[in-house]
Amino acid sequence: MIPLIFLASLLALPVDTFGAPTDVIPSQRDNLLAKYGSSKAQKRSTGYNLIVDQEYDSSYYGSLAIGTPAVSFDVILDTGSSDLWVASSSCGTSCGTVATYNPSSSSTFENLTTPFEITYGSGAAAGYVAQDTVQMAGFSVSSQGFAVVDEVSTNMLTSPVSGLLGLAWQPLASSGQMPLWQTLASSNSGTQLSLLYTNDSSAQVLEPGGVLNMGYTNSSLYTGSIDYIDIPGTPSYWYIPLTSVTVQGNSVSITSGTTAAIDTGTTNIAGPASSVEAIYAQISGSQPATGEWEGYYSYPCSTTVNVEFSFGGATWSMSPADFAFTQTSSTECIGAFFEATTGTGSPTWIIGDAFLKNVYSVFRYNPASIGFASLSSVAIAENGAGGAVPSATIGVVSAAVTNTSDAPRRHALSASLSTLLFLAFSAVLLL
């Protein structure tokens, strides 16, 4: 089992004197290394669900509902893992004050009596596999498989998050269950799934984080066409070829056949040590970080760093502000790229939110592929807009929309989406 998840965001993180979480980068490194080393769906066209930016852009959570009657829960949204799990009412003190799922309160609950256990860099979770009705963003799936967790490592969950929703493919699921999105897609229920996240250079512990769209690509949030790259081989991770990385206008050597996982559950960008070293060699004054920052590099904050990626199609730029992940002194910053060695058969690069904030991204079911497009002025204008943090809902928050060119933003605006800060990332699972 190779679990995919970034859970540093679930911890209560201390903040350094410059306002950045001091534990985020080391935890991200450890968690990433640990991570990569038959239901009936109700048909519905589209829907959306407001999401939240947690712990300074470390992760993003949305809400879904489980059971009959439906009870809502906040869960991390992660395209780098495949299990849905929530804390059980029998979890005890290790789950703290988070909202918990009570199986005895649901008339549609079924215990499959299969043990569930998963280990992350930040801890472990254990329980059993069950089925129940799950609702999200206007869709409802009966007998959806998920894990009921009654044991977690201390401090793994921080209120209001009660669990995690994996959005990768079934082969990665420790529970063996088909992921919620894949249940919908394989049943021809017309689902597409979009995640629009914040891009805020001064993000806080909790703030509005965007919107989860299911059923369409939002044409108001990107310009031009979507450039799709097929997933090579049988899908498990959401991964595609990485063909070039350019830093300060200079090309960095990339091994032929290199692949990169596109992972919303990872904050920054991980790559092989030799490639990361070559990246920072283009930045004057950079040097390997030490101690808890081992594997990362520091560089002068006064330096504007320009990075571009290509995945076999168009070239995509990364904002210099997103390259500068955190500041460790009055003059020194820590870059968003860090060294990591993934397991055999895993992608060698992990591309997280630091890049995905800069593009509109699409995750397509059939043919399995990932697409990127340029952000529209509408999406960019939402950055830094502020607003209230949305609460968990039962997930049915949008009327059906059948015309994708109309799907949009006006529906979201009616639910205060105009106050959201877009990472401007869209993970769209297309049939």
PDB file of C-alpha atoms in Angstrom, residues 240-247 250-260 269-280 282 307-312 337 347-351:
ATOM      1  CA  ILE A 240       1.633  12.917 -16.787  1.00  0.00           C
ATOM      2  CA  PRO A 241       5.014  13.290 -18.522  1.00  0.00           C
ATOM      3  CA  LEU A 242       7.188  16.200 -17.395  1.00  0.00           C
ATOM      4  CA  THR A 243       9.179  17.305 -20.442  1.00  0.00           C
ATOM      5  CA  SER A 244      10.840  20.550 -19.369  1.00  0.00           C
ATOM      6  CA  VAL A 245      11.507  22.902 -16.451  1.00  0.00           C
ATOM      7  CA  THR A 246      12.980  26.340 -17.094  1.00  0.00           C
ATOM      8  CA  VAL A 247      14.381  28.576 -14.330  1.00  0.00           C
ATOM      9  CA  ASN A 250      17.613  28.449 -18.449  1.00  0.00           C
ATOM     10  CA  SER A 251      16.518  24.868 -19.108  1.00  0.00           C
ATOM     11  CA  VAL A 252      17.046  22.296 -16.351  1.00  0.00           C
ATOM     12  CA  SER A 253      17.926  18.771 -17.476  1.00  0.00           C
ATOM     13  CA  ILE A 254      14.998  16.344 -17.190  1.00  0.00           C
ATOM     14  CA  THR A 255      15.518  12.603 -17.630  1.00  0.00           C
ATOM     15  CA  SER A 256      13.653  11.147 -20.604  1.00  0.00           C
ATOM     16  CA  GLY A 257      10.468   9.397 -19.490  1.00  0.00           C
ATOM     17  CA  THR A 258      10.086  11.481 -16.318  1.00  0.00           C
ATOM     18  CA  THR A 259       6.547  11.638 -14.945  1.00  0.00           C
ATOM     19  CA  ALA A 260       4.942  14.020 -12.475  1.00  0.00           C
ATOM     20  CA  ILE A 269       6.855  20.786  -5.534  1.00  0.00           C
ATOM     21  CA  ALA A 270       9.092  17.747  -4.999  1.00  0.00           C
ATOM     22  CA  GLY A 271      11.689  16.426  -7.413  1.00  0.00           C
ATOM     23  CA  PRO A 272      14.844  14.310  -7.610  1.00  0.00           C
ATOM     24  CA  ALA A 273      17.824  15.759  -5.715  1.00  0.00           C
ATOM     25  CA  SER A 274      19.901  16.290  -8.867  1.00  0.00           C
ATOM     26  CA  SER A 275      17.121  18.224 -10.597  1.00  0.00           C
ATOM     27  CA  VAL A 276      16.301  20.355  -7.565  1.00  0.00           C
ATOM     28  CA  GLU A 277      20.002  21.157  -7.161  1.00  0.00           C
ATOM     29  CA  ALA A 278      20.106  22.203 -10.820  1.00  0.00           C
ATOM     30  CA  ILE A 279      17.093  24.461 -10.314  1.00  0.00           C
ATOM     31  CA  TYR A 280      18.671  26.360  -7.442  1.00  0.00           C
ATOM     32  CA  GLN A 282      20.184  29.065 -11.560  1.00  0.00           C
ATOM     33  CA  VAL A 307       9.870  29.101 -13.418  1.00  0.00           C
ATOM     34  CA  GLU A 308       8.135  27.484 -16.391  1.00  0.00           C
ATOM     35  CA  PHE A 309       6.863  23.915 -16.872  1.00  0.00           C
ATOM     36  CA  SER A 310       5.937  21.896 -19.920  1.00  0.00           C
ATOM     37  CA  PHE A 311       4.205  18.536 -19.859  1.00  0.00           C
ATOM     38  CA  GLY A 312       4.499  17.821 -23.552  1.00  0.00           C
ATOM     39  CA  PHE A 337      10.986  23.112  -4.673  1.00  0.00           C
ATOM     40  CA  PRO A 347       6.163   9.433 -10.344  1.00  0.00           C
ATOM     41  CA  THR A 348       9.530  11.059  -9.639  1.00  0.00           C
ATOM     42  CA  TRP A 349       8.079  14.578  -9.448  1.00  0.00           C
ATOM     43  CA  ILE A 350       5.134  15.722  -7.327  1.00  0.00           C
ATOM     44  CA  ILE A 351       3.555  18.961  -8.540  1.00  0.00           C
TER      45      ILE A 351
END
